[in-house]
Amino acid sequence: MSRPQTIKAVFFDMDGVLYDSMPNHEYTWIHSLKEYGIDFPAEEAYMNEGRTGFSTIRIAFEKYLDRMPSREEEEAVYALKTKLMAERPKAPVLPMMQELIDLLRQKGIQVFVVTGSRQPSLVEKLSSHFQVGASNIISGADVKQGKPHPEPYLIAHERSGLAKENCVVVENAPMGVESAKAAGIYTIAVNTGKLTDKVLTDAGANELFADTNALFNSFNG
């Protein structure tokens, strides 16, 4: 399956696509879950990237403690993760991503961000760095079922008002790739993390790039 000839909208994941933020997520997941006796492997942060926070917490409790968390535990873990994230160094924008979004806009292509995050600073950050407004952001607060369920990308598609064959997704995580593919949208993966390429291609990515520089070059033709 080749990339759509006429692209009118691109739906970007945020962490690991727009920002080099996955090392911070890795750190904060490991340390927030450790408070509850869970030894969360670094790779799991990448494998579960794109899920809503509460969904990741439930999966971790079930897998490593053989039980589901209480609502109070879910909220406590997420609050601790949010606190730890606020203390981490700000994640830099990944190379050429601002330039890519500028290029797409010059071509009249709509830009959306589809993220499992619910962080309060989300809209301000994306507006400042990428000029993406609230109406073009689909966050964890907007969905009932996060990635790998197709709902996040189905909402983005609905907001775009376009045919699916005119839309493209850019993802870095297997859950996100699965979500986009389940929504029936052409999906490009960029491997900015610790996973093997095979994890992303097995999830269904139509194209794969080693970094965001290569991703930019693929659109700049």
JSON list of C-alpha atoms in Angstrom, two decimals:
[
{"chain": "A", "resi": 1, "resn": "MET", "atom": "CA", "xyz": [0.00, 0.00, 0.00]},
{"chain": "A", "resi": 2, "resn": "SER", "atom": "CA", "xyz": [1.58, 3.28, -1.11]},
{"chain": "A", "resi": 3, "resn": "ARG", "atom": "CA", "xyz": [1.31, 6.66, 0.60]},
{"chain": "A", "resi": 4, "resn": "PRO", "atom": "CA", "xyz": [-1.80, 8.60, -0.47]},
{"chain": "A", "resi": 5, "resn": "GLN", "atom": "CA", "xyz": [-1.07, 10.84, -3.45]},
{"chain": "A", "resi": 6, "resn": "THR", "atom": "CA", "xyz": [-3.30, 13.62, -2.14]},
{"chain": "A", "resi": 7, "resn": "ILE", "atom": "CA", "xyz": [-2.73, 14.24, 1.58]},
{"chain": "A", "resi": 8, "resn": "LYS", "atom": "CA", "xyz": [-5.02, 16.81, 3.17]},
{"chain": "A", "resi": 9, "resn": "ALA", "atom": "CA", "xyz": [-4.43, 16.08, 6.88]},
{"chain": "A", "resi": 10, "resn": "VAL", "atom": "CA", "xyz": [-1.67, 14.57, 9.01]},
{"chain": "A", "resi": 11, "resn": "PHE", "atom": "CA", "xyz": [-2.43, 13.25, 12.49]},
{"chain": "A", "resi": 12, "resn": "PHE", "atom": "CA", "xyz": [0.69, 13.29, 14.69]},
{"chain": "A", "resi": 13, "resn": "ASP", "atom": "CA", "xyz": [1.23, 11.44, 17.91]},
{"chain": "A", "resi": 14, "resn": "MET", "atom": "CA", "xyz": [2.98, 13.70, 20.44]},
{"chain": "A", "resi": 15, "resn": "ASP", "atom": "CA", "xyz": [5.46, 11.87, 22.69]},
{"chain": "A", "resi": 16, "resn": "GLY", "atom": "CA", "xyz": [8.33, 10.46, 20.67]},
{"chain": "A", "resi": 17, "resn": "VAL", "atom": "CA", "xyz": [7.09, 12.14, 17.46]},
{"chain": "A", "resi": 18, "resn": "LEU", "atom": "CA", "xyz": [6.93, 15.86, 18.19]},
{"chain": "A", "resi": 19, "resn": "TYR", "atom": "CA", "xyz": [8.96, 15.82, 21.41]},
{"chain": "A", "resi": 20, "resn": "ASP", "atom": "CA", "xyz": [11.85, 13.69, 22.64]},
{"chain": "A", "resi": 21, "resn": "SER", "atom": "CA", "xyz": [9.79, 13.05, 25.74]},
{"chain": "A", "resi": 22, "resn": "MET", "atom": "CA", "xyz": [9.82, 9.27, 26.03]},
{"chain": "A", "resi": 23, "resn": "PRO", "atom": "CA", "xyz": [12.90, 9.19, 28.33]},
{"chain": "A", "resi": 24, "resn": "ASN", "atom": "CA", "xyz": [10.90, 11.33, 30.77]},
{"chain": "A", "resi": 25, "resn": "HIS", "atom": "CA", "xyz": [7.89, 9.02, 30.50]},
{"chain": "A", "resi": 26, "resn": "GLU", "atom": "CA", "xyz": [10.14, 6.02, 31.04]},
{"chain": "A", "resi": 27, "resn": "TYR", "atom": "CA", "xyz": [11.58, 7.58, 34.22]},
{"chain": "A", "resi": 28, "resn": "THR", "atom": "CA", "xyz": [8.23, 8.72, 35.63]},
{"chain": "A", "resi": 29, "resn": "TRP", "atom": "CA", "xyz": [6.44, 5.43, 34.97]},
{"chain": "A", "resi": 30, "resn": "ILE", "atom": "CA", "xyz": [9.22, 3.42, 36.58]},
{"chain": "A", "resi": 31, "resn": "HIS", "atom": "CA", "xyz": [9.35, 5.61, 39.69]},
{"chain": "A", "resi": 32, "resn": "SER", "atom": "CA", "xyz": [5.62, 6.21, 40.18]},
{"chain": "A", "resi": 33, "resn": "LEU", "atom": "CA", "xyz": [4.83, 2.49, 39.93]},
{"chain": "A", "resi": 34, "resn": "LYS", "atom": "CA", "xyz": [7.77, 1.53, 42.15]},
{"chain": "A", "resi": 35, "resn": "GLU", "atom": "CA", "xyz": [5.94, 3.27, 45.02]},
{"chain": "A", "resi": 36, "resn": "TYR", "atom": "CA", "xyz": [3.34, 0.49, 44.73]},
{"chain": "A", "resi": 37, "resn": "GLY", "atom": "CA", "xyz": [5.81, -2.39, 44.55]},
{"chain": "A", "resi": 38, "resn": "ILE", "atom": "CA", "xyz": [5.89, -2.69, 40.76]},
{"chain": "A", "resi": 39, "resn": "ASP", "atom": "CA", "xyz": [9.25, -3.13, 39.05]},
{"chain": "A", "resi": 40, "resn": "PHE", "atom": "CA", "xyz": [8.21, -1.66, 35.69]},
{"chain": "A", "resi": 41, "resn": "PRO", "atom": "CA", "xyz": [10.73, -2.44, 32.91]},
{"chain": "A", "resi": 42, "resn": "ALA", "atom": "CA", "xyz": [11.86, 0.51, 30.76]},
{"chain": "A", "resi": 43, "resn": "GLU", "atom": "CA", "xyz": [10.73, -1.22, 27.56]},
{"chain": "A", "resi": 44, "resn": "GLU", "atom": "CA", "xyz": [7.16, -1.41, 28.89]},
{"chain": "A", "resi": 45, "resn": "ALA", "atom": "CA", "xyz": [6.97, 2.39, 28.87]},
{"chain": "A", "resi": 46, "resn": "TYR", "atom": "CA", "xyz": [7.58, 2.30, 25.11]},
{"chain": "A", "resi": 47, "resn": "MET", "atom": "CA", "xyz": [5.34, -0.69, 24.45]},
{"chain": "A", "resi": 48, "resn": "ASN", "atom": "CA", "xyz": [2.42, 0.97, 26.27]},
{"chain": "A", "resi": 49, "resn": "GLU", "atom": "CA", "xyz": [3.07, 4.49, 24.97]},
{"chain": "A", "resi": 50, "resn": "GLY", "atom": "CA", "xyz": [-0.12, 5.97, 23.58]},
{"chain": "A", "resi": 51, "resn": "ARG", "atom": "CA", "xyz": [-2.46, 4.35, 26.07]},
{"chain": "A", "resi": 52, "resn": "THR", "atom": "CA", "xyz": [-4.25, 6.61, 28.52]},
{"chain": "A", "resi": 53, "resn": "GLY", "atom": "CA", "xyz": [-2.40, 6.85, 31.84]},
{"chain": "A", "resi": 54, "resn": "PHE", "atom": "CA", "xyz": [-5.08, 5.03, 33.82]},
{"chain": "A", "resi": 55, "resn": "SER", "atom": "CA", "xyz": [-5.09, 2.19, 31.29]},
{"chain": "A", "resi": 56, "resn": "THR", "atom": "CA", "xyz": [-1.32, 1.73, 31.68]},
{"chain": "A", "resi": 57, "resn": "ILE", "atom": "CA", "xyz": [-1.68, 1.72, 35.46]},
{"chain": "A", "resi": 58, "resn": "ARG", "atom": "CA", "xyz": [-4.36, -0.98, 35.31]},
{"chain": "A", "resi": 59, "resn": "ILE", "atom": "CA", "xyz": [-2.24, -3.11, 32.99]},
{"chain": "A", "resi": 60, "resn": "ALA", "atom": "CA", "xyz": [0.81, -2.76, 35.25]},
{"chain": "A", "resi": 61, "resn": "PHE", "atom": "CA", "xyz": [-1.11, -3.71, 38.40]},
{"chain": "A", "resi": 62, "resn": "GLU", "atom": "CA", "xyz": [-2.72, -6.70, 36.71]},
{"chain": "A", "resi": 63, "resn": "LYS", "atom": "CA", "xyz": [0.54, -7.93, 35.16]},
{"chain": "A", "resi": 64, "resn": "TYR", "atom": "CA", "xyz": [2.90, -7.40, 38.08]},
{"chain": "A", "resi": 65, "resn": "LEU", "atom": "CA", "xyz": [0.64, -7.56, 41.17]},
{"chain": "A", "resi": 66, "resn": "ASP", "atom": "CA", "xyz": [-2.01, -9.91, 39.76]},
{"chain": "A", "resi": 67, "resn": "ARG", "atom": "CA", "xyz": [-4.82, -7.58, 40.78]},
{"chain": "A", "resi": 68, "resn": "MET", "atom": "CA", "xyz": [-6.59, -4.45, 39.60]},
{"chain": "A", "resi": 69, "resn": "PRO", "atom": "CA", "xyz": [-5.86, -1.11, 41.28]},
{"chain": "A", "resi": 70, "resn": "SER", "atom": "CA", "xyz": [-8.49, 0.73, 43.26]},
{"chain": "A", "resi": 71, "resn": "ARG", "atom": "CA", "xyz": [-9.69, 4.08, 41.93]},
{"chain": "A", "resi": 72, "resn": "GLU", "atom": "CA", "xyz": [-7.71, 5.75, 44.71]},
{"chain": "A", "resi": 73, "resn": "GLU", "atom": "CA", "xyz": [-4.54, 3.90, 43.65]},
{"chain": "A", "resi": 74, "resn": "GLU", "atom": "CA", "xyz": [-5.04, 4.83, 40.00]},
{"chain": "A", "resi": 75, "resn": "GLU", "atom": "CA", "xyz": [-5.39, 8.48, 40.89]},
{"chain": "A", "resi": 76, "resn": "ALA", "atom": "CA", "xyz": [-2.45, 8.39, 43.30]},
{"chain": "A", "resi": 77, "resn": "VAL", "atom": "CA", "xyz": [-0.09, 6.78, 40.77]},
{"chain": "A", "resi": 78, "resn": "TYR", "atom": "CA", "xyz": [-1.15, 9.21, 38.06]},
{"chain": "A", "resi": 79, "resn": "ALA", "atom": "CA", "xyz": [-0.78, 12.19, 40.41]},
{"chain": "A", "resi": 80, "resn": "LEU", "atom": "CA", "xyz": [2.73, 11.04, 41.34]},
{"chain": "A", "resi": 81, "resn": "LYS", "atom": "CA", "xyz": [3.64, 10.53, 37.70]},
{"chain": "A", "resi": 82, "resn": "THR", "atom": "CA", "xyz": [2.38, 14.04, 36.90]},
{"chain": "A", "resi": 83, "resn": "LYS", "atom": "CA", "xyz": [4.41, 15.48, 39.80]},
{"chain": "A", "resi": 84, "resn": "LEU", "atom": "CA", "xyz": [7.57, 13.67, 38.71]},
{"chain": "A", "resi": 85, "resn": "MET", "atom": "CA", "xyz": [7.05, 14.78, 35.11]},
{"chain": "A", "resi": 86, "resn": "ALA", "atom": "CA", "xyz": [6.82, 18.42, 36.23]},
{"chain": "A", "resi": 87, "resn": "GLU", "atom": "CA", "xyz": [10.21, 18.01, 37.92]},
{"chain": "A", "resi": 88, "resn": "ARG", "atom": "CA", "xyz": [11.94, 16.55, 34.84]},
{"chain": "A", "resi": 89, "resn": "PRO", "atom": "CA", "xyz": [13.85, 18.66, 32.33]},
{"chain": "A", "resi": 90, "resn": "LYS", "atom": "CA", "xyz": [11.59, 19.92, 29.55]},
{"chain": "A", "resi": 91, "resn": "ALA", "atom": "CA", "xyz": [11.61, 17.55, 26.60]},
{"chain": "A", "resi": 92, "resn": "PRO", "atom": "CA", "xyz": [13.10, 19.13, 23.47]},
{"chain": "A", "resi": 93, "resn": "VAL", "atom": "CA", "xyz": [11.27, 19.27, 20.16]},
{"chain": "A", "resi": 94, "resn": "LEU", "atom": "CA", "xyz": [12.55, 16.50, 17.91]},
{"chain": "A", "resi": 95, "resn": "PRO", "atom": "CA", "xyz": [14.72, 17.57, 14.95]},
{"chain": "A", "resi": 96, "resn": "MET", "atom": "CA", "xyz": [12.89, 18.99, 11.91]},
{"chain": "A", "resi": 97, "resn": "MET", "atom": "CA", "xyz": [9.40, 18.55, 13.37]},
{"chain": "A", "resi": 98, "resn": "GLN", "atom": "CA", "xyz": [8.62, 22.26, 13.55]},
{"chain": "A", "resi": 99, "resn": "GLU", "atom": "CA", "xyz": [9.94, 22.56, 10.00]},
{"chain": "A", "resi": 100, "resn": "LEU", "atom": "CA", "xyz": [7.78, 19.62, 8.89]},
{"chain": "A", "resi": 101, "resn": "ILE", "atom": "CA", "xyz": [4.61, 21.11, 10.33]},
{"chain": "A", "resi": 102, "resn": "ASP", "atom": "CA", "xyz": [5.44, 24.47, 8.71]},
{"chain": "A", "resi": 103, "resn": "LEU", "atom": "CA", "xyz": [5.96, 22.67, 5.40]},
{"chain": "A", "resi": 104, "resn": "LEU", "atom": "CA", "xyz": [2.62, 20.87, 5.65]},
{"chain": "A", "resi": 105, "resn": "ARG", "atom": "CA", "xyz": [0.80, 24.12, 6.37]},
{"chain": "A", "resi": 106, "resn": "GLN", "atom": "CA", "xyz": [2.48, 25.77, 3.38]},
{"chain": "A", "resi": 107, "resn": "LYS", "atom": "CA", "xyz": [0.98, 22.94, 1.30]},
{"chain": "A", "resi": 108, "resn": "GLY", "atom": "CA", "xyz": [-2.49, 23.55, 2.77]},
{"chain": "A", "resi": 109, "resn": "ILE", "atom": "CA", "xyz": [-2.43, 20.33, 4.82]},
{"chain": "A", "resi": 110, "resn": "GLN", "atom": "CA", "xyz": [-4.29, 20.26, 8.14]},
{"chain": "A", "resi": 111, "resn": "VAL", "atom": "CA", "xyz": [-2.29, 19.28, 11.23]},
{"chain": "A", "resi": 112, "resn": "PHE", "atom": "CA", "xyz": [-3.75, 17.44, 14.23]},
{"chain": "A", "resi": 113, "resn": "VAL", "atom": "CA", "xyz": [-2.15, 16.00, 17.38]},
{"chain": "A", "resi": 114, "resn": "VAL", "atom": "CA", "xyz": [-3.52, 12.75, 18.81]},
{"chain": "A", "resi": 115, "resn": "THR", "atom": "CA", "xyz": [-2.11, 11.87, 22.23]},
{"chain": "A", "resi": 116, "resn": "GLY", "atom": "CA", "xyz": [-3.03, 9.74, 25.21]},
{"chain": "A", "resi": 117, "resn": "SER", "atom": "CA", "xyz": [-1.71, 12.48, 27.51]},
{"chain": "A", "resi": 118, "resn": "ARG", "atom": "CA", "xyz": [-4.00, 14.54, 29.71]},
{"chain": "A", "resi": 119, "resn": "GLN", "atom": "CA", "xyz": [-1.32, 16.89, 31.04]},
{"chain": "A", "resi": 120, "resn": "PRO", "atom": "CA", "xyz": [-2.71, 20.35, 31.89]},
{"chain": "A", "resi": 121, "resn": "SER", "atom": "CA", "xyz": [0.02, 22.15, 29.91]},
{"chain": "A", "resi": 122, "resn": "LEU", "atom": "CA", "xyz": [-0.78, 20.27, 26.69]},
{"chain": "A", "resi": 123, "resn": "VAL", "atom": "CA", "xyz": [-2.69, 22.94, 24.76]},
{"chain": "A", "resi": 124, "resn": "GLU", "atom": "CA", "xyz": [-0.33, 25.77, 25.74]},
{"chain": "A", "resi": 125, "resn": "LYS", "atom": "CA", "xyz": [2.74, 23.73, 24.81]},
{"chain": "A", "resi": 126, "resn": "LEU", "atom": "CA", "xyz": [1.45, 22.59, 21.41]},
{"chain": "A", "resi": 127, "resn": "SER", "atom": "CA", "xyz": [0.21, 26.09, 20.62]},
{"chain": "A", "resi": 128, "resn": "SER", "atom": "CA", "xyz": [3.57, 27.64, 21.51]},
{"chain": "A", "resi": 129, "resn": "HIS", "atom": "CA", "xyz": [5.79, 25.17, 19.65]},
{"chain": "A", "resi": 130, "resn": "PHE", "atom": "CA", "xyz": [3.60, 24.09, 16.74]},
{"chain": "A", "resi": 131, "resn": "GLN", "atom": "CA", "xyz": [0.69, 26.58, 16.56]},
{"chain": "A", "resi": 132, "resn": "VAL", "atom": "CA", "xyz": [-1.77, 23.73, 17.00]},
{"chain": "A", "resi": 133, "resn": "GLY", "atom": "CA", "xyz": [-5.00, 24.95, 18.59]},
{"chain": "A", "resi": 134, "resn": "ALA", "atom": "CA", "xyz": [-7.25, 23.12, 21.05]},
{"chain": "A", "resi": 135, "resn": "SER", "atom": "CA", "xyz": [-9.75, 22.07, 18.36]},
{"chain": "A", "resi": 136, "resn": "ASN", "atom": "CA", "xyz": [-6.97, 20.14, 16.57]},
{"chain": "A", "resi": 137, "resn": "ILE", "atom": "CA", "xyz": [-5.79, 18.29, 19.68]},
{"chain": "A", "resi": 138, "resn": "ILE", "atom": "CA", "xyz": [-7.31, 14.94, 20.63]},
{"chain": "A", "resi": 139, "resn": "SER", "atom": "CA", "xyz": [-6.08, 14.06, 24.13]},
{"chain": "A", "resi": 140, "resn": "GLY", "atom": "CA", "xyz": [-6.71, 11.33, 26.67]},
{"chain": "A", "resi": 141, "resn": "ALA", "atom": "CA", "xyz": [-9.50, 13.51, 28.05]},
{"chain": "A", "resi": 142, "resn": "ASP", "atom": "CA", "xyz": [-11.42, 13.30, 24.77]},
{"chain": "A", "resi": 143, "resn": "VAL", "atom": "CA", "xyz": [-11.69, 9.53, 24.47]},
{"chain": "A", "resi": 144, "resn": "LYS", "atom": "CA", "xyz": [-13.46, 6.74, 26.28]},
{"chain": "A", "resi": 145, "resn": "GLN", "atom": "CA", "xyz": [-11.02, 4.16, 24.91]},
{"chain": "A", "resi": 146, "resn": "GLY", "atom": "CA", "xyz": [-7.39, 5.09, 24.27]},
{"chain": "A", "resi": 147, "resn": "LYS", "atom": "CA", "xyz": [-4.88, 3.57, 21.88]},
{"chain": "A", "resi": 148, "resn": "PRO", "atom": "CA", "xyz": [-4.68, 0.78, 20.63]},
{"chain": "A", "resi": 149, "resn": "HIS", "atom": "CA", "xyz": [-8.45, 1.22, 20.24]},
{"chain": "A", "resi": 150, "resn": "PRO", "atom": "CA", "xyz": [-9.19, 3.20, 17.03]},
{"chain": "A", "resi": 151, "resn": "GLU", "atom": "CA", "xyz": [-11.31, 5.83, 18.82]},
{"chain": "A", "resi": 152, "resn": "PRO", "atom": "CA", "xyz": [-8.57, 8.54, 19.09]},
{"chain": "A", "resi": 153, "resn": "TYR", "atom": "CA", "xyz": [-7.84, 8.50, 15.36]},
{"chain": "A", "resi": 154, "resn": "LEU", "atom": "CA", "xyz": [-11.51, 8.14, 14.45]},
{"chain": "A", "resi": 155, "resn": "ILE", "atom": "CA", "xyz": [-12.18, 11.35, 16.38]},
{"chain": "A", "resi": 156, "resn": "ALA", "atom": "CA", "xyz": [-9.31, 13.08, 14.56]},
{"chain": "A", "resi": 157, "resn": "HIS", "atom": "CA", "xyz": [-10.66, 11.88, 11.24]},
{"chain": "A", "resi": 158, "resn": "GLU", "atom": "CA", "xyz": [-14.15, 13.11, 12.10]},
{"chain": "A", "resi": 159, "resn": "ARG", "atom": "CA", "xyz": [-12.84, 16.55, 13.09]},
{"chain": "A", "resi": 160, "resn": "SER", "atom": "CA", "xyz": [-10.86, 16.82, 9.87]},
{"chain": "A", "resi": 161, "resn": "GLY", "atom": "CA", "xyz": [-14.00, 16.40, 7.77]},
{"chain": "A", "resi": 162, "resn": "LEU", "atom": "CA", "xyz": [-11.94, 14.55, 5.15]},
{"chain": "A", "resi": 163, "resn": "ALA", "atom": "CA", "xyz": [-11.98, 11.15, 3.50]},
{"chain": "A", "resi": 164, "resn": "LYS", "atom": "CA", "xyz": [-9.67, 8.62, 5.16]},
{"chain": "A", "resi": 165, "resn": "GLU", "atom": "CA", "xyz": [-7.74, 8.19, 1.90]},
{"chain": "A", "resi": 166, "resn": "ASN", "atom": "CA", "xyz": [-6.63, 11.83, 2.25]},
{"chain": "A", "resi": 167, "resn": "CYS", "atom": "CA", "xyz": [-5.29, 11.37, 5.79]},
{"chain": "A", "resi": 168, "resn": "VAL", "atom": "CA", "xyz": [-1.99, 10.07, 7.16]},
{"chain": "A", "resi": 169, "resn": "VAL", "atom": "CA", "xyz": [-0.90, 9.20, 10.73]},
{"chain": "A", "resi": 170, "resn": "VAL", "atom": "CA", "xyz": [2.63, 9.60, 12.10]},
{"chain": "A", "resi": 171, "resn": "GLU", "atom": "CA", "xyz": [3.36, 7.38, 15.12]},
{"chain": "A", "resi": 172, "resn": "ASN", "atom": "CA", "xyz": [6.34, 6.04, 17.06]},
{"chain": "A", "resi": 173, "resn": "ALA", "atom": "CA", "xyz": [4.71, 3.35, 19.20]},
{"chain": "A", "resi": 174, "resn": "PRO", "atom": "CA", "xyz": [3.09, 0.00, 18.43]},
{"chain": "A", "resi": 175, "resn": "MET", "atom": "CA", "xyz": [-0.12, 0.88, 20.31]},
{"chain": "A", "resi": 176, "resn": "GLY", "atom": "CA", "xyz": [-0.47, 4.03, 18.26]},
{"chain": "A", "resi": 177, "resn": "VAL", "atom": "CA", "xyz": [0.21, 2.21, 15.00]},
{"chain": "A", "resi": 178, "resn": "GLU", "atom": "CA", "xyz": [-2.43, -0.39, 15.89]},
{"chain": "A", "resi": 179, "resn": "SER", "atom": "CA", "xyz": [-4.91, 2.38, 16.73]},
{"chain": "A", "resi": 180, "resn": "ALA", "atom": "CA", "xyz": [-4.35, 4.17, 13.44]},
{"chain": "A", "resi": 181, "resn": "LYS", "atom": "CA", "xyz": [-4.53, 0.98, 11.38]},
{"chain": "A", "resi": 182, "resn": "ALA", "atom": "CA", "xyz": [-7.71, -0.09, 13.15]},
{"chain": "A", "resi": 183, "resn": "ALA", "atom": "CA", "xyz": [-9.16, 3.31, 12.22]},
{"chain": "A", "resi": 184, "resn": "GLY", "atom": "CA", "xyz": [-8.35, 2.53, 8.57]},
{"chain": "A", "resi": 185, "resn": "ILE", "atom": "CA", "xyz": [-5.75, 5.30, 8.08]},
{"chain": "A", "resi": 186, "resn": "TYR", "atom": "CA", "xyz": [-2.38, 5.05, 6.31]},
{"chain": "A", "resi": 187, "resn": "THR", "atom": "CA", "xyz": [0.31, 4.98, 9.01]},
{"chain": "A", "resi": 188, "resn": "ILE", "atom": "CA", "xyz": [3.94, 6.10, 9.01]},
{"chain": "A", "resi": 189, "resn": "ALA", "atom": "CA", "xyz": [6.16, 5.02, 11.91]},
{"chain": "A", "resi": 190, "resn": "VAL", "atom": "CA", "xyz": [9.28, 6.87, 13.06]},
{"chain": "A", "resi": 191, "resn": "ASN", "atom": "CA", "xyz": [11.43, 4.83, 15.44]},
{"chain": "A", "resi": 192, "resn": "THR", "atom": "CA", "xyz": [12.76, 7.38, 17.93]},
{"chain": "A", "resi": 193, "resn": "GLY", "atom": "CA", "xyz": [12.74, 5.04, 20.94]},
{"chain": "A", "resi": 194, "resn": "LYS", "atom": "CA", "xyz": [14.17, 1.76, 22.24]},
{"chain": "A", "resi": 195, "resn": "LEU", "atom": "CA", "xyz": [12.01, -0.70, 20.31]},
{"chain": "A", "resi": 196, "resn": "THR", "atom": "CA", "xyz": [13.12, -2.73, 17.33]},
{"chain": "A", "resi": 197, "resn": "ASP", "atom": "CA", "xyz": [11.84, -1.78, 13.89]},
{"chain": "A", "resi": 198, "resn": "LYS", "atom": "CA", "xyz": [10.07, -5.14, 13.74]},
{"chain": "A", "resi": 199, "resn": "VAL", "atom": "CA", "xyz": [7.78, -4.18, 16.63]},
{"chain": "A", "resi": 200, "resn": "LEU", "atom": "CA", "xyz": [6.47, -1.27, 14.57]},
{"chain": "A", "resi": 201, "resn": "THR", "atom": "CA", "xyz": [6.18, -3.11, 11.28]},
{"chain": "A", "resi": 202, "resn": "ASP", "atom": "CA", "xyz": [4.47, -6.04, 13.01]},
{"chain": "A", "resi": 203, "resn": "ALA", "atom": "CA", "xyz": [1.96, -3.54, 14.44]},
{"chain": "A", "resi": 204, "resn": "GLY", "atom": "CA", "xyz": [1.08, -2.65, 10.85]},
{"chain": "A", "resi": 205, "resn": "ALA", "atom": "CA", "xyz": [3.09, 0.46, 9.90]},
{"chain": "A", "resi": 206, "resn": "ASN", "atom": "CA", "xyz": [2.94, 1.16, 6.16]},
{"chain": "A", "resi": 207, "resn": "GLU", "atom": "CA", "xyz": [6.26, 3.01, 6.21]},
{"chain": "A", "resi": 208, "resn": "LEU", "atom": "CA", "xyz": [9.11, 3.19, 8.71]},
{"chain": "A", "resi": 209, "resn": "PHE", "atom": "CA", "xyz": [11.78, 5.85, 9.22]},
{"chain": "A", "resi": 210, "resn": "ALA", "atom": "CA", "xyz": [14.78, 5.70, 11.53]},
{"chain": "A", "resi": 211, "resn": "ASP", "atom": "CA", "xyz": [14.46, 9.31, 12.73]},
{"chain": "A", "resi": 212, "resn": "THR", "atom": "CA", "xyz": [12.57, 12.55, 12.27]},
{"chain": "A", "resi": 213, "resn": "ASN", "atom": "CA", "xyz": [15.11, 13.95, 9.80]},
{"chain": "A", "resi": 214, "resn": "ALA", "atom": "CA", "xyz": [14.30, 11.10, 7.42]},
{"chain": "A", "resi": 215, "resn": "LEU", "atom": "CA", "xyz": [10.60, 11.64, 8.08]},
{"chain": "A", "resi": 216, "resn": "PHE", "atom": "CA", "xyz": [10.92, 15.33, 7.08]},
{"chain": "A", "resi": 217, "resn": "ASN", "atom": "CA", "xyz": [12.81, 14.44, 3.91]},
{"chain": "A", "resi": 218, "resn": "SER", "atom": "CA", "xyz": [10.03, 12.02, 2.90]},
{"chain": "A", "resi": 219, "resn": "PHE", "atom": "CA", "xyz": [7.53, 14.91, 2.81]},
{"chain": "A", "resi": 220, "resn": "ASN", "atom": "CA", "xyz": [9.92, 17.44, 1.31]},
{"chain": "A", "resi": 221, "resn": "GLY", "atom": "CA", "xyz": [9.87, 16.07, -2.20]}
]
